[in-house]
XYZ file of C-alpha atoms in Angstrom:
614
model
C 53.073 97.645 24.499
C 54.111 94.057 24.472
C 55.521 93.000 21.203
C 55.880 89.386 19.777
C 59.047 88.444 17.989
C 59.014 89.321 14.182
C 57.935 86.298 12.105
C 60.920 86.818 9.862
C 63.405 85.575 12.502
C 64.551 83.030 10.003
C 68.158 83.800 10.361
C 69.318 84.065 13.975
C 72.860 85.445 14.437
C 74.640 86.140 17.698
C 76.610 89.289 17.624
C 79.239 89.026 20.360
C 81.413 92.169 20.278
C 84.020 94.099 22.226
C 82.766 96.198 25.017
C 83.410 99.973 24.848
C 82.942 102.650 27.365
C 81.707 106.135 26.528
C 83.122 108.898 28.704
C 82.913 113.146 27.622
C 82.034 121.331 27.660
C 80.589 124.483 27.110
C 78.085 124.157 24.327
C 79.984 124.648 21.133
C 79.067 127.199 18.413
C 77.004 126.050 15.578
C 78.953 123.390 13.594
C 79.893 123.789 9.994
C 77.864 121.642 7.531
C 79.386 118.286 7.440
C 79.272 115.697 4.612
C 76.982 112.731 4.909
C 78.161 110.335 7.531
C 80.146 107.391 6.223
C 78.544 104.425 8.078
C 81.354 101.836 7.823
C 83.130 99.584 10.278
C 86.304 101.568 9.913
C 84.505 104.809 10.731
C 82.714 103.337 13.801
C 85.881 101.782 15.290
C 87.502 105.229 15.728
C 85.559 105.356 19.114
C 86.066 108.479 21.025
C 87.745 110.207 18.018
C 84.381 109.982 16.273
C 81.881 110.097 19.114
C 83.774 112.387 21.455
C 84.372 111.788 25.215
C 81.774 112.619 27.732
C 82.645 114.443 31.046
C 83.472 112.224 33.910
C 84.916 112.485 37.500
C 82.177 115.040 38.200
C 82.322 116.486 41.734
C 81.192 119.458 43.741
C 83.367 121.874 45.675
C 82.712 121.809 49.470
C 81.171 125.331 49.267
C 78.814 124.226 46.427
C 79.896 127.115 44.152
C 81.598 125.056 41.505
C 81.310 121.796 39.581
C 84.595 120.154 38.631
C 84.972 117.498 35.955
C 87.294 115.963 33.405
C 86.591 116.317 29.729
C 87.976 116.315 26.167
C 87.396 118.839 23.457
C 85.172 117.104 20.843
C 87.440 117.951 17.826
C 90.683 117.120 19.716
C 93.071 114.759 17.839
C 93.929 112.599 20.899
C 91.867 111.176 23.719
C 93.472 112.918 26.666
C 91.221 114.577 29.108
C 91.628 117.797 31.093
C 90.206 119.408 34.169
C 87.440 122.007 34.067
C 85.556 124.075 36.569
C 82.176 125.725 36.040
C 80.149 127.986 38.328
C 76.965 126.456 39.452
C 75.008 129.718 39.329
C 76.124 130.352 35.668
C 79.078 131.288 33.661
C 81.615 129.740 31.293
C 83.661 126.762 32.154
C 87.344 127.318 32.850
C 90.212 125.045 31.796
C 92.448 124.286 34.705
C 96.116 124.062 33.967
C 97.602 120.575 34.252
C 100.228 121.925 36.725
C 97.459 122.877 39.166
C 94.970 120.164 38.412
C 96.527 117.568 40.709
C 96.063 119.664 43.826
C 93.238 122.107 42.986
C 90.293 119.751 42.328
C 88.186 118.598 45.289
C 88.074 114.934 45.954
C 84.947 113.045 44.776
C 84.249 112.009 48.278
C 85.146 113.101 51.817
C 84.227 112.966 55.367
C 81.925 115.633 56.774
C 81.397 116.790 60.343
C 77.886 116.002 61.664
C 76.828 119.665 61.100
C 78.390 119.590 57.527
C 80.515 122.657 58.343
C 83.813 121.021 57.237
C 84.897 118.290 54.920
C 88.187 116.285 55.118
C 89.428 114.829 51.920
C 92.498 113.204 50.266
C 94.108 114.683 47.144
C 97.144 113.028 45.591
C 98.142 111.434 48.784
C 97.862 114.520 50.974
C 95.165 115.681 53.379
C 93.004 118.740 53.117
C 90.190 120.170 55.244
C 87.640 122.565 53.608
C 85.193 124.996 55.291
C 81.867 124.619 53.570
C 80.661 128.275 54.155
C 83.787 129.990 52.900
C 85.586 127.467 50.756
C 88.679 128.043 52.833
C 91.223 125.221 52.609
C 93.509 123.932 55.278
C 96.327 121.852 53.938
C 97.206 119.286 56.651
C 100.074 117.321 55.018
C 102.480 117.780 52.221
C 104.696 114.672 52.246
C 106.094 112.094 49.878
C 104.326 109.429 51.912
C 100.761 108.758 50.823
C 98.309 109.656 53.462
C 94.677 108.369 53.190
C 91.317 107.898 54.988
C 90.824 111.409 56.518
C 88.033 111.874 58.883
C 87.075 114.672 61.409
C 86.217 114.727 65.092
C 82.564 115.627 65.880
C 83.443 119.235 66.566
C 85.511 119.507 63.399
C 88.630 120.718 65.174
C 90.722 117.620 64.700
C 91.464 115.606 61.587
C 92.509 111.965 61.639
C 94.209 110.122 58.946
C 96.149 106.991 58.098
C 99.804 107.044 57.292
C 102.367 104.264 57.374
C 99.731 101.812 58.569
C 98.921 103.914 61.624
C 96.395 106.549 62.671
C 97.525 110.128 63.257
C 95.747 113.253 64.589
C 96.357 116.981 64.288
C 94.383 120.102 64.860
C 92.861 121.584 61.722
C 93.996 125.021 62.678
C 97.499 123.678 63.612
C 99.056 122.053 66.616
C 101.037 118.958 67.541
C 101.067 115.960 65.252
C 100.136 112.872 67.325
C 100.479 109.176 66.512
C 97.468 107.407 68.008
C 98.275 103.802 67.142
C 101.087 101.415 66.855
C 99.541 98.781 64.540
C 101.905 96.004 63.472
C 101.182 93.522 60.598
C 102.882 90.700 62.359
C 102.202 88.128 64.937
C 102.634 89.162 68.656
C 105.986 88.075 70.045
C 105.919 85.108 72.378
C 107.356 85.513 75.865
C 110.478 83.565 76.860
C 109.025 80.340 78.109
C 111.928 77.884 77.972
C 111.105 74.669 79.911
C 112.707 71.428 80.758
C 116.398 71.025 80.220
C 116.760 74.439 78.617
C 114.886 76.115 81.248
C 116.912 74.581 83.933
C 120.166 75.631 82.145
C 118.964 79.356 81.913
C 118.197 79.186 85.718
C 121.646 77.876 86.523
C 123.288 80.606 84.380
C 121.524 83.210 86.307
C 122.395 81.620 89.579
C 126.049 81.084 88.877
C 126.919 84.260 86.953
C 126.442 87.755 88.428
C 126.988 89.373 85.051
C 124.087 87.587 83.525
C 121.796 88.689 86.432
C 122.980 92.253 85.886
C 122.335 92.141 82.187
C 118.887 90.702 82.658
C 118.006 93.349 85.252
C 119.338 96.120 83.050
C 117.270 94.889 80.100
C 114.048 94.585 82.201
C 114.570 98.078 83.547
C 115.054 99.441 80.055
C 111.815 97.783 78.892
C 109.915 99.244 81.804
C 111.242 102.810 81.031
C 110.413 102.298 77.374
C 106.867 101.274 78.162
C 106.447 104.462 80.282
C 107.893 106.626 77.440
C 105.726 105.044 74.731
C 102.404 106.792 74.384
C 100.660 104.150 72.527
C 100.548 100.359 72.956
C 101.553 98.110 70.106
C 98.688 96.159 68.539
C 99.599 93.055 66.479
C 97.305 92.342 63.498
C 99.017 89.153 62.297
C 101.166 88.233 59.382
C 100.090 88.751 55.776
C 97.685 91.382 56.716
C 96.882 94.974 55.493
C 95.050 97.747 57.260
C 92.030 98.625 55.056
C 89.947 100.842 57.228
C 90.716 102.800 60.427
C 88.305 105.328 61.882
C 88.283 107.069 65.304
C 85.007 107.045 67.258
C 83.207 110.259 68.225
C 84.538 110.128 71.773
C 88.105 109.804 70.457
C 88.817 106.682 72.549
C 87.980 103.863 70.099
C 89.184 102.801 66.770
C 87.216 100.809 64.164
C 89.515 98.794 61.964
C 89.052 96.373 59.065
C 92.088 94.173 58.331
C 92.617 92.265 54.993
C 94.215 88.777 55.174
C 95.982 87.672 52.106
C 95.231 84.209 50.931
C 98.122 81.778 51.064
C 98.652 79.286 48.250
C 96.432 81.108 45.805
C 97.262 80.453 42.175
C 97.234 83.282 39.721
C 95.940 82.645 36.277
C 98.267 83.680 33.442
C 96.681 85.996 30.817
C 99.071 87.397 28.130
C 98.963 90.893 26.587
C 100.366 90.749 23.030
C 100.065 94.515 22.135
C 102.542 96.177 24.383
C 104.924 99.169 24.413
C 107.924 96.940 24.693
C 106.993 94.724 21.795
C 107.234 91.623 24.077
C 104.386 89.560 25.378
C 103.626 90.660 29.040
C 101.484 89.125 31.669
C 98.323 90.892 32.914
C 97.423 90.751 36.569
C 93.959 89.261 36.907
C 91.777 88.024 39.760
C 92.070 84.327 40.843
C 89.534 81.791 39.797
C 86.323 81.646 41.843
C 86.951 78.197 43.265
C 90.560 78.984 44.444
C 91.391 80.049 47.956
C 90.369 83.744 48.595
C 91.552 86.381 50.911
C 89.281 87.533 53.711
C 88.825 90.469 56.133
C 88.269 90.933 59.858
C 86.938 93.799 61.739
C 87.820 94.901 65.306
C 87.203 97.575 67.864
C 90.395 98.817 69.376
C 90.416 100.579 72.729
C 93.281 103.015 72.264
C 93.509 103.708 76.003
C 94.270 100.149 76.900
C 95.352 98.534 73.642
C 92.533 95.967 73.967
C 91.420 94.478 70.548
C 87.922 92.978 70.336
C 87.492 91.156 67.009
C 83.853 91.061 65.691
C 82.310 87.590 65.556
C 80.233 87.032 62.397
C 76.714 85.666 62.408
C 77.716 82.457 60.736
C 80.961 81.474 62.323
C 81.474 78.366 60.085
C 81.750 80.689 56.968
C 84.201 83.377 56.125
C 82.393 86.703 56.348
C 83.766 89.836 54.649
C 82.936 93.016 56.600
C 82.298 96.354 54.990
C 82.675 99.284 57.386
C 79.998 101.932 57.079
C 81.286 104.044 60.033
C 80.539 105.423 63.455
C 77.225 106.915 64.440
C 77.231 110.716 64.453
C 77.444 111.123 68.273
C 77.832 107.706 69.946
C 80.576 105.122 69.985
C 78.490 102.574 67.869
C 79.641 101.370 64.459
C 77.715 100.194 61.510
C 78.968 97.144 59.565
C 77.777 95.020 56.620
C 78.805 91.400 56.596
C 78.563 89.031 53.654
C 79.686 85.329 53.691
C 81.803 83.768 50.970
C 78.810 82.010 49.351
C 76.974 85.356 49.018
C 73.636 83.869 50.199
C 73.234 86.292 53.133
C 73.774 89.838 54.176
C 73.906 91.046 57.764
C 73.704 94.626 58.942
C 75.270 95.039 62.334
C 75.673 97.751 65.001
C 78.683 97.112 67.138
C 79.549 98.767 70.455
C 82.870 99.396 72.162
C 82.662 95.855 73.731
C 82.703 94.350 70.206
C 79.245 92.815 70.635
C 77.291 92.889 67.331
C 73.546 93.490 67.198
C 71.843 92.290 63.951
C 69.812 95.181 62.519
C 68.735 93.413 59.314
C 69.258 90.106 57.682
C 68.683 89.428 53.955
C 68.782 85.851 52.574
C 68.619 84.663 49.009
C 68.809 80.969 47.916
C 70.614 82.010 44.762
C 72.795 84.981 45.874
C 72.254 88.396 47.418
C 72.871 91.262 45.022
C 71.201 94.007 43.108
C 71.529 97.768 43.601
C 72.631 99.026 47.062
C 73.822 95.718 48.495
C 76.440 97.672 50.496
C 74.505 100.944 50.699
C 73.581 101.957 54.309
C 74.295 104.776 56.674
C 73.314 106.854 59.661
C 70.723 109.623 59.952
C 71.446 112.552 62.358
C 69.036 111.205 64.937
C 71.069 107.878 64.740
C 68.480 105.916 62.859
C 69.892 103.702 60.185
C 68.926 103.685 56.467
C 69.748 100.843 54.102
C 68.697 99.332 50.749
C 67.263 95.852 50.447
C 65.802 93.484 47.762
C 63.496 91.848 50.435
C 60.557 92.468 48.222
C 62.251 91.374 45.013
C 63.061 95.023 44.145
C 65.727 97.280 45.533
C 64.127 99.835 47.874
C 65.118 102.119 50.675
C 64.310 101.450 54.309
C 64.955 103.023 57.775
C 65.125 101.436 61.203
C 66.323 102.143 64.716
C 69.899 101.335 65.873
C 68.436 98.474 67.978
C 66.746 96.899 64.904
C 63.136 95.755 64.734
C 60.671 96.341 61.928
C 62.205 98.416 59.180
C 60.113 101.104 57.580
C 60.043 101.184 53.718
C 60.360 104.721 52.200
C 59.818 103.382 48.680
C 58.024 100.352 47.190
C 56.858 99.043 43.856
C 58.015 97.031 40.808
C 60.924 99.338 40.129
C 64.420 99.858 41.522
C 66.085 102.486 43.652
C 69.609 102.533 42.076
C 71.429 105.229 44.031
C 70.869 107.083 47.443
C 72.262 110.461 48.522
C 71.453 112.044 51.901
C 71.061 115.764 52.096
C 73.361 117.962 54.128
C 70.903 118.310 56.993
C 69.891 114.691 56.847
C 66.276 115.369 56.298
C 65.964 114.485 52.637
C 67.045 111.480 50.479
C 67.875 112.033 46.875
C 67.095 108.825 44.958
C 67.976 107.743 41.396
C 65.176 105.329 40.333
C 63.597 103.465 37.404
C 60.120 104.401 38.615
C 58.902 105.817 35.272
C 60.239 102.912 33.133
C 62.808 100.032 33.513
C 64.814 101.668 30.781
C 64.814 105.150 32.219
C 66.557 106.825 35.247
C 65.294 109.931 37.044
C 66.215 111.750 40.271
C 63.685 112.100 43.029
C 63.638 113.638 46.536
C 61.825 112.077 49.502
C 61.719 113.045 53.200
C 63.796 110.895 55.542
C 60.500 110.379 57.449
C 58.758 109.012 54.304
C 55.958 110.458 52.266
C 55.461 111.529 48.728
C 58.409 111.659 46.300
C 59.179 114.817 44.226
C 60.579 114.162 40.777
C 63.438 116.527 40.132
C 64.549 115.528 36.583
C 62.013 115.003 33.803
C 64.305 115.001 30.702
C 64.074 112.025 28.364
C 66.615 109.345 28.738
C 69.133 108.384 31.419
C 70.078 110.795 34.259
C 72.604 110.408 36.969
C 72.787 113.236 39.482
C 74.937 114.573 42.233
C 73.262 117.044 44.606
C 75.502 119.859 45.892
C 76.535 119.864 49.538
C 74.090 122.800 50.276
C 71.303 120.968 48.490
C 70.536 123.868 46.053
C 71.900 122.417 42.769
C 72.142 119.056 40.946
C 75.087 118.337 38.556
C 73.499 115.884 36.024
C 75.066 113.552 33.497
C 72.190 112.955 31.031
C 72.245 110.869 27.909
C 69.760 109.492 25.339
C 69.951 106.381 23.225
C 71.492 108.450 20.382
C 73.613 110.902 22.287
C 76.256 110.258 24.941
C 76.229 111.805 28.454
C 76.505 115.576 28.704
C 76.875 117.686 31.831
C 73.898 119.831 33.010
C 73.422 121.960 36.139
C 69.990 122.481 37.462
C 68.407 123.910 40.608
C 67.360 121.277 43.005
C 63.555 121.642 42.703
C 60.731 120.241 40.650
C 60.201 121.707 37.217
C 63.626 123.494 37.159
C 65.144 123.926 33.669
C 68.638 122.373 33.464
C 71.511 124.333 31.903
C 73.591 122.303 29.464
C 77.384 122.822 30.123
C 79.051 120.511 27.676
C 78.614 119.358 24.055
C 80.962 116.480 23.613
C 80.080 114.982 20.216
C 81.877 115.812 17.015
C 80.204 117.507 14.181
C 80.825 114.343 12.072
C 79.047 112.204 14.602
C 76.067 114.648 14.793
C 75.745 114.329 11.044
C 75.043 110.535 11.331
C 71.705 108.848 10.767
C 71.366 107.584 14.249
C 68.341 105.649 15.276
C 66.892 106.247 18.736
C 65.877 102.567 19.316
C 62.603 101.943 20.834
C 62.622 99.731 24.043
C 60.104 96.840 23.380
C 58.691 94.033 25.542
C 58.828 90.479 24.250
C 56.813 87.916 26.113
C 58.477 84.518 26.738
C 57.018 81.026 26.648
C 57.239 80.834 30.541
C 55.259 84.092 31.058
C 58.046 86.506 31.619
C 58.924 89.609 29.671
C 62.306 90.300 27.875
C 63.112 94.012 27.285
C 65.088 94.782 24.107
C 66.074 97.602 21.863
C 64.948 97.219 18.287
C 66.600 98.607 15.225
C 64.409 98.536 12.097
C 65.726 98.859 8.548
C 62.923 101.306 7.602
C 64.302 103.808 10.183
C 67.418 104.150 7.969
C 65.486 104.092 4.621
C 66.394 100.435 4.005
C 64.353 97.442 2.960
C 63.986 94.584 5.338
C 64.934 91.231 3.767
C 63.694 88.871 6.466
C 66.937 88.408 8.385
C 67.479 89.288 11.927
C 70.539 89.705 14.313
C 70.401 89.167 18.093
C 72.891 91.286 19.955
C 73.998 89.835 23.297
C 75.635 92.215 25.678
C 78.475 91.214 27.840
C 79.053 91.445 31.669
C 75.967 89.327 32.513
C 74.687 91.708 35.225
C 74.400 94.794 33.051
C 71.504 96.677 31.499
C 71.572 97.614 27.866
C 67.964 97.789 26.727
C 67.412 101.277 28.058
C 66.793 104.837 26.762
C 70.270 106.197 27.604
C 73.701 105.860 25.952
C 74.839 102.282 25.636
C 77.891 100.983 27.391
C 78.511 99.269 23.975
C 78.459 102.461 21.904
C 80.515 100.999 19.046
C 78.122 98.065 18.854
C 75.264 100.619 18.977
C 76.630 102.106 15.746
C 77.302 98.719 14.223
C 73.673 97.727 14.883
C 72.727 100.739 12.729
C 74.987 99.379 10.006
C 73.263 96.066 10.176
C 69.888 97.753 9.914
C 71.028 99.713 6.929
C 71.765 96.364 5.267
C 68.157 95.111 5.894
C 68.519 93.296 9.166
C 66.203 93.715 12.080
C 68.361 93.954 15.148
C 67.250 93.021 18.687
C 69.554 94.059 21.571
C 68.284 91.855 24.449
C 68.445 92.244 28.269
C 68.525 88.425 28.771
C 68.021 86.783 32.122
C 70.553 87.859 34.671
C 70.701 91.351 33.099
C 70.491 94.360 35.469
C 67.560 96.694 35.970
C 64.670 94.205 36.142
C 64.515 93.115 39.763
C 65.773 90.158 41.761
C 63.868 87.317 39.959
C 65.328 88.342 36.643
C 68.766 88.911 38.208
C 68.931 85.303 39.593
C 66.935 83.530 36.866
C 70.178 81.768 35.647
C 70.963 80.239 38.994
C 72.138 76.701 38.178
C 70.658 76.933 34.721
C 72.578 79.519 32.824
C 70.987 80.460 29.591
C 68.532 77.484 29.771
C 65.273 79.460 29.242
C 66.798 82.076 26.998
C 68.421 79.714 24.525
């Protein structure tokens, strides 16, 4: 229900505090009786040593049998995390030795074949290919050089990867290692084109001296022989460039590359770190200021048979457009790209063919700036339709369209957000993380790729983030409430399934605390909008309100803190309880520009930062 501000807001304080991150296995045995919690600043500021550390880096094995994650025992005396593995179908978690952890754990992401039979992934700078049905691993490289960006041919028999700024190919079951490209981060050499007096002098030298004619003929012959011997043609990307993306097309002939261009003359702000191991003040590398010159990127299609490079021309040529490569279609040599200009007022989704010609699939414009969940989320369906997310209605939702563009079909709609999209192994189902039930709650849903009704898969109170197993049978959930940090659960991927809790990360001392589960309230504003806020009342801690109030202002701008899950500012969450115990009413506000409340709230500070809120 809407709530008006307490009449006792006579004392308004702004609590601007340090940002803390909460990160944290098998459920622990019943804890011993702990003494009453000591609610003090000194106790709160122990951070993970008090609260514990939630599981993170959660990922599935390719065969869907195991969930891997990093975690710290709740009563450990340090904050170091270790690797664990737990069977999806049941059983106790197993601690993985540090000596094996570097190579054993699957990567968080990888490239699948269209039939999802194999996955290529990079671990610690080496390339692996895993069979989904058996879990069998093929180790492709074991070198001191870092290999990256592995991807598979359509039939799964060949793995491509980037090493030393070039693309290589080798058979998954073994075979000859082939270098497919000769990409050079330099300008192309200019041919000898001496003219005028110098050109005449060179001509005379060749005319008068037989030895010079012989040397030139020998050099030119060697160059012709070398060009015949060389299997790949050199491609010059230009000076001050880096190869960011390189992906081979389904036919094996074309290469999609994205090249970063470093900004020249960029001035680096100097930020000092005073608390260092050396005892001396040291500089911190930080990003350049917004108004300074910025780096850019270009994208091209390379014909590896001819060496022809076709650079993609952006929609707005007068602006610098940064491209994000989504990848090739499952079966055809067409690539999906997202382009955003430097002013962030537009987003284009393109399909590009081998000729480098770009077709606009979708265009999103915002007079303030484009953003919100899923700005760079898009992909291919097995039938080569395209899915993408857009704030075109003011709320981030999921759409599908054909590879030639046209009217996009919405799969979701309403005054709520889709915050994450996962596509099932067979490409028939989307798994969505949404705020459909409440702006302060996240749940996981399933919906057909052809549209229709959604099925809610998680119904637990609070904030849920889920990863569906490759075979679609299981969900690995990180679920939290306002008074308890994220814990790992595993549940069957169906409606009404009961999740199994895998971790208990909080310490016995923390669990003995008097923690409020703050209510999320709605406060009407003078201009007819609604501010969402968490409220901490003294009476919830047995204290007497004295008429004072504190307003907590979260950092980061575009961040949501007035929700029913664990706060990013978990130390401040505890400090707000301390204030409530002293008689203050505390409001933790999602002011304008906060995340989670749609496009209009996200951009409400455009050219008037804080004007309405203050």
